[in-house]
Coordinates of C-alpha atoms in Angstrom, one line a residue:
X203 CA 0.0 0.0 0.0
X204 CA 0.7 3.6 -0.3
X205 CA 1.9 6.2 2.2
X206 CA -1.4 8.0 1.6
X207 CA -3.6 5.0 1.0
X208 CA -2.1 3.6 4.2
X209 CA -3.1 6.6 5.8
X210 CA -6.7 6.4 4.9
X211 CA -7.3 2.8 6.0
X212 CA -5.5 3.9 9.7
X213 CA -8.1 6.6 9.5
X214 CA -11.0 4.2 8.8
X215 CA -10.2 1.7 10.9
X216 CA -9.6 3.8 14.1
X217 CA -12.8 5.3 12.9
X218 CA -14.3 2.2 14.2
X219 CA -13.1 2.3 17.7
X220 CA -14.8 5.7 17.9
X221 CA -18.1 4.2 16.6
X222 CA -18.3 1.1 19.1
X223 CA -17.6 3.5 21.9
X224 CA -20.0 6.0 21.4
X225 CA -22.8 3.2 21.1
X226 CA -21.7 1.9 23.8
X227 CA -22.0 5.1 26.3
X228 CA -25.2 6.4 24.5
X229 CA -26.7 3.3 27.1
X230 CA -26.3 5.5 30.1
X231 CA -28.7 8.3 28.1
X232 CA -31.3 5.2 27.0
X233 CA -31.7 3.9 30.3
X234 CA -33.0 6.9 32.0
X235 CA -34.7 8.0 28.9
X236 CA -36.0 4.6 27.9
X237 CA -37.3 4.2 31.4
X238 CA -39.4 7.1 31.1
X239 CA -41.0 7.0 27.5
X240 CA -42.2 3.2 28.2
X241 CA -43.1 3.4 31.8
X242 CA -40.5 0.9 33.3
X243 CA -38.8 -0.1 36.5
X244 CA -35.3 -0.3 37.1
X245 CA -35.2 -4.0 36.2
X246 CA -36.8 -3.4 33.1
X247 CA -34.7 -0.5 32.1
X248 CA -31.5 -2.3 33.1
X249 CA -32.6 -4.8 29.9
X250 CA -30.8 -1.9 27.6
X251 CA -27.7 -3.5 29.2
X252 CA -28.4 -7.0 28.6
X253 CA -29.5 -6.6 25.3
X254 CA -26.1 -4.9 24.2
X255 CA -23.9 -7.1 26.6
X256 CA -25.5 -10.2 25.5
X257 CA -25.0 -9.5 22.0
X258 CA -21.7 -9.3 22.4
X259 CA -21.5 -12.7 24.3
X260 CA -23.5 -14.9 22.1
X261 CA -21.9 -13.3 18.8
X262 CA -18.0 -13.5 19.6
X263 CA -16.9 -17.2 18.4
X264 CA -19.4 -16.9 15.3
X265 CA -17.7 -14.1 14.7
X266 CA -14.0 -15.1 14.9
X267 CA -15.0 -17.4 12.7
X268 CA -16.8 -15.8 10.2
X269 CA -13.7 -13.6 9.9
X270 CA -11.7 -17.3 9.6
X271 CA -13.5 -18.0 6.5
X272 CA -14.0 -14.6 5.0
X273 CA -11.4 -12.1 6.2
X274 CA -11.4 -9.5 8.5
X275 CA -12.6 -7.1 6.4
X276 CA -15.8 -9.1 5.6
X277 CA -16.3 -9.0 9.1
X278 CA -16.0 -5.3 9.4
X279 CA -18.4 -5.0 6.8
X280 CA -20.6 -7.2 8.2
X281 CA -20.3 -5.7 11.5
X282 CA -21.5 -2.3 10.0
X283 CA -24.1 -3.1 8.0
X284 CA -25.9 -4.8 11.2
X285 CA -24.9 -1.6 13.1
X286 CA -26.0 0.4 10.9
X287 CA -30.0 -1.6 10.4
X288 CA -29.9 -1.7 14.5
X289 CA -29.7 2.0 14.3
X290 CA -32.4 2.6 11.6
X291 CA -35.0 -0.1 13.5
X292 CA -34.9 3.1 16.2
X293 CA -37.3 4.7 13.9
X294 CA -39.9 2.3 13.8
X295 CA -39.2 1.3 17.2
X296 CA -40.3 5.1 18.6
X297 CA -43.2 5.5 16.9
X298 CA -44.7 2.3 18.2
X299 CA -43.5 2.6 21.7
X300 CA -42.3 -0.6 22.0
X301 CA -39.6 -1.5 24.4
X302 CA -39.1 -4.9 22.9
X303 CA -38.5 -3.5 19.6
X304 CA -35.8 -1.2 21.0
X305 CA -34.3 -3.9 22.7
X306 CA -33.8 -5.9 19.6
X307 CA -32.2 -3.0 17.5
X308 CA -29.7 -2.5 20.2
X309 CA -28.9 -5.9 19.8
X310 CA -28.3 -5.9 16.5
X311 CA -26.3 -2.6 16.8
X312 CA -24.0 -4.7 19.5
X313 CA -24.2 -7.7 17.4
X314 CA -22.6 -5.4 14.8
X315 CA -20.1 -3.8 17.4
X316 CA -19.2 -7.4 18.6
X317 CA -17.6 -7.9 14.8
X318 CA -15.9 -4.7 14.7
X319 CA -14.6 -5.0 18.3
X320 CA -13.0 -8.5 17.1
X321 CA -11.5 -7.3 14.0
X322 CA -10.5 -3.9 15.0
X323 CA -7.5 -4.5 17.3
X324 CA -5.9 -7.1 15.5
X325 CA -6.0 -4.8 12.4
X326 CA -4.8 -1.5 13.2
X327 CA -1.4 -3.6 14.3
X328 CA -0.6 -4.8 11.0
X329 CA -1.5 -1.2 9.1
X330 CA 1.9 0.3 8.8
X331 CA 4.9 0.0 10.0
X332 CA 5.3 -2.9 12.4
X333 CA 7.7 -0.7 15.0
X334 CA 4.5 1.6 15.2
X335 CA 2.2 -1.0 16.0
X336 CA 2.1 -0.3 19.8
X337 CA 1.3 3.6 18.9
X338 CA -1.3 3.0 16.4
X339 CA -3.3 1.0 19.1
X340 CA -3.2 3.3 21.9
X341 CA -3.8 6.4 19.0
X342 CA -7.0 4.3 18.0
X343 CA -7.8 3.7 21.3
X344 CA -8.1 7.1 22.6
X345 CA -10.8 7.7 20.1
X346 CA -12.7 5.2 22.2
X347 CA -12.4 7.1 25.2
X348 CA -13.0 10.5 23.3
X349 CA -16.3 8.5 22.5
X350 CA -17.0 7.7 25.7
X351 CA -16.9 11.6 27.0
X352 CA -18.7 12.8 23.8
X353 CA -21.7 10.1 23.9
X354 CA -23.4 11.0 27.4
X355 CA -22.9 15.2 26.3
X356 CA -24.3 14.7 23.1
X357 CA -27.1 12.2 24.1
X358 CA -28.1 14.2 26.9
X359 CA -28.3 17.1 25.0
X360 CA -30.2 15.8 22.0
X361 CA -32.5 12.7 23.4
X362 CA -33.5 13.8 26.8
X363 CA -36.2 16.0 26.9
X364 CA -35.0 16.9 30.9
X365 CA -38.5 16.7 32.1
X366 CA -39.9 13.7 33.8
X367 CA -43.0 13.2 35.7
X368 CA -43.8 11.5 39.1
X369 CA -46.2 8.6 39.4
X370 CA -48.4 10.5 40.5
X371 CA -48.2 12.7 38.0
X372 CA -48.9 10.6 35.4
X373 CA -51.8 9.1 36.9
X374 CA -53.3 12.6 37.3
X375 CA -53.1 13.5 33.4
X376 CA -55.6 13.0 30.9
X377 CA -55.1 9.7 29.1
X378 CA -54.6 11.8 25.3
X379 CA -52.2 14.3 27.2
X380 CA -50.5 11.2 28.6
X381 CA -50.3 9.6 25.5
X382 CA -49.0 12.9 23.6
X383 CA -45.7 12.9 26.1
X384 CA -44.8 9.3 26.1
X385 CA -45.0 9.3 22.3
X386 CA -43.3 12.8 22.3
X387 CA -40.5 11.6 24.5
X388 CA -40.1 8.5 22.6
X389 CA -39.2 10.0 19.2
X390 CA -36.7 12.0 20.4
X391 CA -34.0 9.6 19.7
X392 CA -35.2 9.1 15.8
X393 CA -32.8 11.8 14.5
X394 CA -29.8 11.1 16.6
X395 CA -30.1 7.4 15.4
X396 CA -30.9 8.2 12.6
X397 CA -27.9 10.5 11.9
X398 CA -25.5 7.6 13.7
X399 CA -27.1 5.0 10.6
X400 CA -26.1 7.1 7.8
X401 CA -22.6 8.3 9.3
X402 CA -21.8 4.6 10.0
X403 CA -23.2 3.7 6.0
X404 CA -20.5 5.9 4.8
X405 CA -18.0 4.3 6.8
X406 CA -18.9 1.0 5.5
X407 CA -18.9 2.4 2.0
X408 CA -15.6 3.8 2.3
X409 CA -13.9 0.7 3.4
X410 CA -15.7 -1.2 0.7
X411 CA -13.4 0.9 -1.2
X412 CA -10.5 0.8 0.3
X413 CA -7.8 -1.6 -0.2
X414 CA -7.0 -3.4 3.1
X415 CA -4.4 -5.9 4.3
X416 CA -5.2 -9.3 5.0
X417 CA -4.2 -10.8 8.1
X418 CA -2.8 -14.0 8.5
X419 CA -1.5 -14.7 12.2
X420 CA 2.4 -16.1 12.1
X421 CA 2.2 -20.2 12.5
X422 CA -1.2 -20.0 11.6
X423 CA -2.9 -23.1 10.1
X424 CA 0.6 -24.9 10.7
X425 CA -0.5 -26.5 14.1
X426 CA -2.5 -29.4 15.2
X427 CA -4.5 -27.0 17.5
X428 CA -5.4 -25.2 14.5
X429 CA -6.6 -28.4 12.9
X430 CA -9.4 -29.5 15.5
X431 CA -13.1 -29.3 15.4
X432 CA -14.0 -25.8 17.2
X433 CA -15.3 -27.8 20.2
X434 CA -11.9 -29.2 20.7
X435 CA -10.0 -26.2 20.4
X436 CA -11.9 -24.2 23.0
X437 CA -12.3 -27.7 25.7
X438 CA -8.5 -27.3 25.9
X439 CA -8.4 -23.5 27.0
X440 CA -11.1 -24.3 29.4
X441 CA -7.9 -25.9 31.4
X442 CA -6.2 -22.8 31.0
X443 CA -7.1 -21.6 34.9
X444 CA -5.4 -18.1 34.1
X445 CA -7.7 -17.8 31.0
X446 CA -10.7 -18.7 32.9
X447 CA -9.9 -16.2 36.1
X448 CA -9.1 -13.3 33.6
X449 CA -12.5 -13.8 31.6
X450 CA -14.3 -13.8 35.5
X451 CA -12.2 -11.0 36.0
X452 CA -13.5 -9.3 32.1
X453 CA -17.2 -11.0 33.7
X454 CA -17.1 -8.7 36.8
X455 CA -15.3 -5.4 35.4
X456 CA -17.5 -5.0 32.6
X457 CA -20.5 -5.8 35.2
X458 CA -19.3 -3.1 37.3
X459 CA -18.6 -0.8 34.4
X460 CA -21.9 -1.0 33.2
X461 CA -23.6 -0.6 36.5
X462 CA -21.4 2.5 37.5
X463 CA -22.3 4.1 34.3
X464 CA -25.9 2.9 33.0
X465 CA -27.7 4.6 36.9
X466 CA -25.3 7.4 36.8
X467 CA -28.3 10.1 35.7
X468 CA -31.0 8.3 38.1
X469 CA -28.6 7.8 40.9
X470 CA -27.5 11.4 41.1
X471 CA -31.2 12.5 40.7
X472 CA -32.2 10.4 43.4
X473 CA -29.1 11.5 45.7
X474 CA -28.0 14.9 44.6
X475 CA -31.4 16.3 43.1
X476 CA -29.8 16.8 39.6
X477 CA -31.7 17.2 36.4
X478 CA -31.6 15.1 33.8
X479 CA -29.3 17.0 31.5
X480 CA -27.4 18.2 34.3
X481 CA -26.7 14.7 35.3
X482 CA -25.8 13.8 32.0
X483 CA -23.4 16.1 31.8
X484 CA -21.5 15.3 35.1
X485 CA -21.3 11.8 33.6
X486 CA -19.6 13.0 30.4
X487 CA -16.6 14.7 32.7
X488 CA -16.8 11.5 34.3
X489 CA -15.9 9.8 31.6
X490 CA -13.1 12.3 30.5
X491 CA -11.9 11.4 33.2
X492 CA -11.7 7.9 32.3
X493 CA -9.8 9.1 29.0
X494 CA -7.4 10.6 30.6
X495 CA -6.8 7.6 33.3
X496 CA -6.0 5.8 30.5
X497 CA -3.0 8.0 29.3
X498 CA -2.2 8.5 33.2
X499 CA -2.1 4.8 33.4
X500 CA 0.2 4.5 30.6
X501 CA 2.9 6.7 32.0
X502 CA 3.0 5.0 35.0
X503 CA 3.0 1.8 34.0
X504 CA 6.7 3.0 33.2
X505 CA 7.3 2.7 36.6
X506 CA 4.8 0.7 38.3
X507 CA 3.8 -2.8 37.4
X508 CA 0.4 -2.8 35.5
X509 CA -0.9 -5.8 38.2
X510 CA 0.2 -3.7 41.1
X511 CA -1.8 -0.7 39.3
X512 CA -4.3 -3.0 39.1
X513 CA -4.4 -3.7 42.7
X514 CA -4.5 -0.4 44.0
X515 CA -7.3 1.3 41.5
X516 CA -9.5 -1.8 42.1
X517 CA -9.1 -1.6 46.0
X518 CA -9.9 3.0 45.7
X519 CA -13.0 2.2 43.6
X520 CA -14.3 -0.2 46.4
X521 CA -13.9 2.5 48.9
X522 CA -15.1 5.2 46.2
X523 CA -18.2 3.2 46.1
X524 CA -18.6 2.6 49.6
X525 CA -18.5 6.5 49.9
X526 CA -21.0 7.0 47.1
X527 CA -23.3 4.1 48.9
X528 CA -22.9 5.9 52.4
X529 CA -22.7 9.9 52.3
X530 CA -25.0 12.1 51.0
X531 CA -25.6 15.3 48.6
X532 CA -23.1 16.3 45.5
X533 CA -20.0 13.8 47.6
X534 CA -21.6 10.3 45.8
X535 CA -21.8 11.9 43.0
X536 CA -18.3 13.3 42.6
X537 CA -17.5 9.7 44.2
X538 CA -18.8 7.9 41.2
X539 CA -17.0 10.5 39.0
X540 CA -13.9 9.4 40.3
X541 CA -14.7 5.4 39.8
X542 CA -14.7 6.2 35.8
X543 CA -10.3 7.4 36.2
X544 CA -9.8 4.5 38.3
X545 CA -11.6 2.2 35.9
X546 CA -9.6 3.0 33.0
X547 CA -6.5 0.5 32.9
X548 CA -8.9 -2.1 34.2
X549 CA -10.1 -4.1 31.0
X550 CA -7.1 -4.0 29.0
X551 CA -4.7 -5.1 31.7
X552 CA -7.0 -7.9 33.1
X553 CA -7.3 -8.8 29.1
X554 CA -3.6 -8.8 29.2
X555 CA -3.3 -11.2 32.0
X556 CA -6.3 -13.4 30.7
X557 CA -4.4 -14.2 27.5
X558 CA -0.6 -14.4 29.0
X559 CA 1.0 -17.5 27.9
X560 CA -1.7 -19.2 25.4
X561 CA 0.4 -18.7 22.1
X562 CA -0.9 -19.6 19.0
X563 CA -4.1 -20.4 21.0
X564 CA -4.2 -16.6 22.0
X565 CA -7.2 -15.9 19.4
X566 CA -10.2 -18.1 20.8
X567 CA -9.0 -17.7 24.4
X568 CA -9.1 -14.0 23.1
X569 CA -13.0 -14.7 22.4
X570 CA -13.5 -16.0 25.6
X571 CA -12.3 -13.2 27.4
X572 CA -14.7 -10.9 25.0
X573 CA -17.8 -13.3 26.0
X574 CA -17.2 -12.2 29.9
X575 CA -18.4 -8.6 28.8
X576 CA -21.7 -10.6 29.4
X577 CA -20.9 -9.3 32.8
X578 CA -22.5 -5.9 31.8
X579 CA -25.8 -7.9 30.8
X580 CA -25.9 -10.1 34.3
X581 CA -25.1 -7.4 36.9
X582 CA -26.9 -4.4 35.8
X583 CA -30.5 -6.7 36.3
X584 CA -29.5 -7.4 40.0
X585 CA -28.7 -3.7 40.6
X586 CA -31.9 -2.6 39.0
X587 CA -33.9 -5.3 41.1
X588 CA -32.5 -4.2 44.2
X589 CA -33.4 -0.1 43.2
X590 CA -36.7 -1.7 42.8
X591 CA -37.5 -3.1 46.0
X592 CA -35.0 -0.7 48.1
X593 CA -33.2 2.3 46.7
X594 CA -30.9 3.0 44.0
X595 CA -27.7 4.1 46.5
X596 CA -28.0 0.9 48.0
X597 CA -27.9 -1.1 44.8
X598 CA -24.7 0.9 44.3
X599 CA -22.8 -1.9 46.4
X600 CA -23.1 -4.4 42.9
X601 CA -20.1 -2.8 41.1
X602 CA -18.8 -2.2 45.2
X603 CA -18.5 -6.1 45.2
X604 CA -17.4 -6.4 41.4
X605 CA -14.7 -4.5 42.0
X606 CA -13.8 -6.4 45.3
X607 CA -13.4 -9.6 42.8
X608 CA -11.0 -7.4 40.6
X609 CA -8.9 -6.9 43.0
X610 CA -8.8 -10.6 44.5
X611 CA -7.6 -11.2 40.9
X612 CA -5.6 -8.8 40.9
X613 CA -3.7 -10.2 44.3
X614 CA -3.3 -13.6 42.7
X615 CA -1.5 -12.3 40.0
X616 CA 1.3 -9.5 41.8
X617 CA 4.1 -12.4 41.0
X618 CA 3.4 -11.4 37.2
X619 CA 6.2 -8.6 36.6
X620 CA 6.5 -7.9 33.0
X621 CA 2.9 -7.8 31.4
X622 CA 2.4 -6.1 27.9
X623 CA -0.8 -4.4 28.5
X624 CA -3.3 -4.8 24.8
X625 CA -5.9 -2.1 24.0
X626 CA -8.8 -1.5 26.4
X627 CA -12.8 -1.9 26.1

């Protein structure tokens, strides 16, 4: 490839980290906002989480092997195209009101993701110069965290309405007038999904047309383990007990990232009497704040061991959630604020581990770590059930004991010294 050709498909493919991301952290916007328009409870809202999370878990293995048979950048394609018809089905979804219906385009948008997450990482290595492989990945990775700051802003801004009405309320309003600001509330998110559709077309089209490199993974296809039935190949990594840890590890961060993050607006309207869009807001410098853990993480890394950073953030965000679960006023909210920066080096370092020694077996014990993000499907549900029947501060202590499992992990690992830390979730 050429310099400048080179240069496009680097732009295009870290294009894709952006895209995954913001999806991802528009969920923390749709719960609140999904909650309202079709009259849920907290369990029922949670499902926005188990709908994306799930997708990702039931899709990874079909997809690394779809991408076996047809290439990575089939599966990119793929993996757009379903993104892209998850985020159109928003349309119909809104003007019928149905939460069902919005729960099974978000699946399809994460089914989608779940093929771009897979091919992503391994791709942006092999674009360019091999000596700039490392920086490539981090570059392309930033843009998932400049995602994850832009999402809540944006959605805030341009799905929630920042009016919501009591029970009571409700009850109290004509059944027309009723009707009028459920429907009202629920189309707001037909432009913003509908813009996302179109801008992630393009993207598709534009890497139709771009010449990309094929990957083919050194030793590959040269080894019996390459040679067995799919069944065989992943009944011998379930032996692997530091594969098996990492993905409950991968199970209980992405749990705890998804609770932390998905009752962040409800939480702090419960606790701290924020609006809406206020709320929304706080959780977007939240998640800069997670951004810029990552890079802060990074440098130190130089001079702490990644498991020993591991350690220590794990063991603050318990006590950071214990403070947000136990004080009272703005102080849980700023509490929560400060899980997102301690949060950052978490999935990629626990990846890291999970993977550590596996070889040529390192892609499908790769997919078994990405099917723990099922963890953000699982946990969310039990938080949301225990909002319902006590309050949401108190349902706070599921990502408290989530994060308690981290760091057990975490412990059982210090021996591991050297530790090349791969691109985070």
């Amino acid at each position: 490839m050429t310099k400048s050709k080179n240069l496009i498909a680097i732009g295009l493919i870290t294009s894709l980290f952006f895209i995954w991301g913001f999806a991802l952290n528009l969920n923390p916007i749709l719960i609140p906002h999904l909650k309202k328009a079709c009259q849920l409870s907290d369990l029922q809202s949670s499902f926005v989480d188990s709908a994306s999370y799930l997708a990702y878990f039931l899709i990874a293995i079909p997809a690394a092997l779809f991408m076996k048979k047809y290439g990575y950048k089939g599966g990119i394609l793929l993996g757009l195209i379903l993104f892209a018809t998850g985020a159109f089905l928003f349309y119909p979804a809104s003007i019928v009101r149905n939460y069902g219906c919005f729960l099974g385009a978000l699946f399809i948008i994460f089914s989608g993701s779940a093929f771009l997450e897979t091919a992503a990482n391994p791709y942006i290595t092999v674009i360019g110069d091999p000596a700039g492989a490392a920086q490539r990945i981090n570059f392309a990775q930033s843009f998932n965290g400049l995602a994850a700051t832009l999402a809540p802003f944006i959605g805030g801004t341009f799905i929630l309405s920042g009016k919501s009405l009591t029970p009571a309320q409700e009850a109290a309003m004509p059944p027309d007038q009723l009707s009028a600001y459920l429907a009202k509330e629920a189309s707001s998110v037909q432009i913003p999904f509908i813009v996302i559709g179109c801008v992630v077309v393009l993207v598709a089209f534009m890497i139709y047309k771009t010449a990309l490199p094929e990957i083919v993974e050194e030793g590959e296809g040269q080894d019996l383990h390459e040679s067995k039935p799919m069944w065989e190949r992943y009944k011998v990594l379930f032996k692997e007990k530091g594969l098996m840890l990492g993905a409950m590890a991968e199970f209980f961060y992405v749990g705890a990232q998804a609770c932390v993050t998905s009752f962040f607006i409800r939480f702090s309207g419960r606790v701290a009497g924020l609006e809406e869009k206020p709320a929304s807001h706080y959780l977007a410098a939240g998640m800069l704040g997670f951004m810029i853990g990552r890079f802060v993480g990074t440098a130190l890394m130089r001079y702490v061991s990644a498991v020993k950073l591991l350690t220590l953030y794990s063991f603050i965000n318990v006590m950071l959630i214990l403070t947000a679960v136990f004080t009272h006023g703005m102080y849980p909210v700023y509490a929560l604020m400060a899980v997102a920066f301690f949060m950052s080096i978490m999935f990629p370092t626990i990846f890291s581990l999970g993977i550590r020694g596996l070889g040529k077996k390192t892609k499908e014990g790769s997919s078994l770590l990405i099917m723990g993000i099922v963890g953000g499907a699982v946990f969310p549900m039990i938080m949301g059930r225990i909002s319902d029947v006590s309050n949401i501060q108190w349902a706070y202590l599921v990502p408290g004991f989530c994060f308690f499992g981290i760091f057990l992990f975490a412990r059982k690992n210090l021996k591991v010294k050297e530790l090349k830390v791969s691109a985070g979730h």
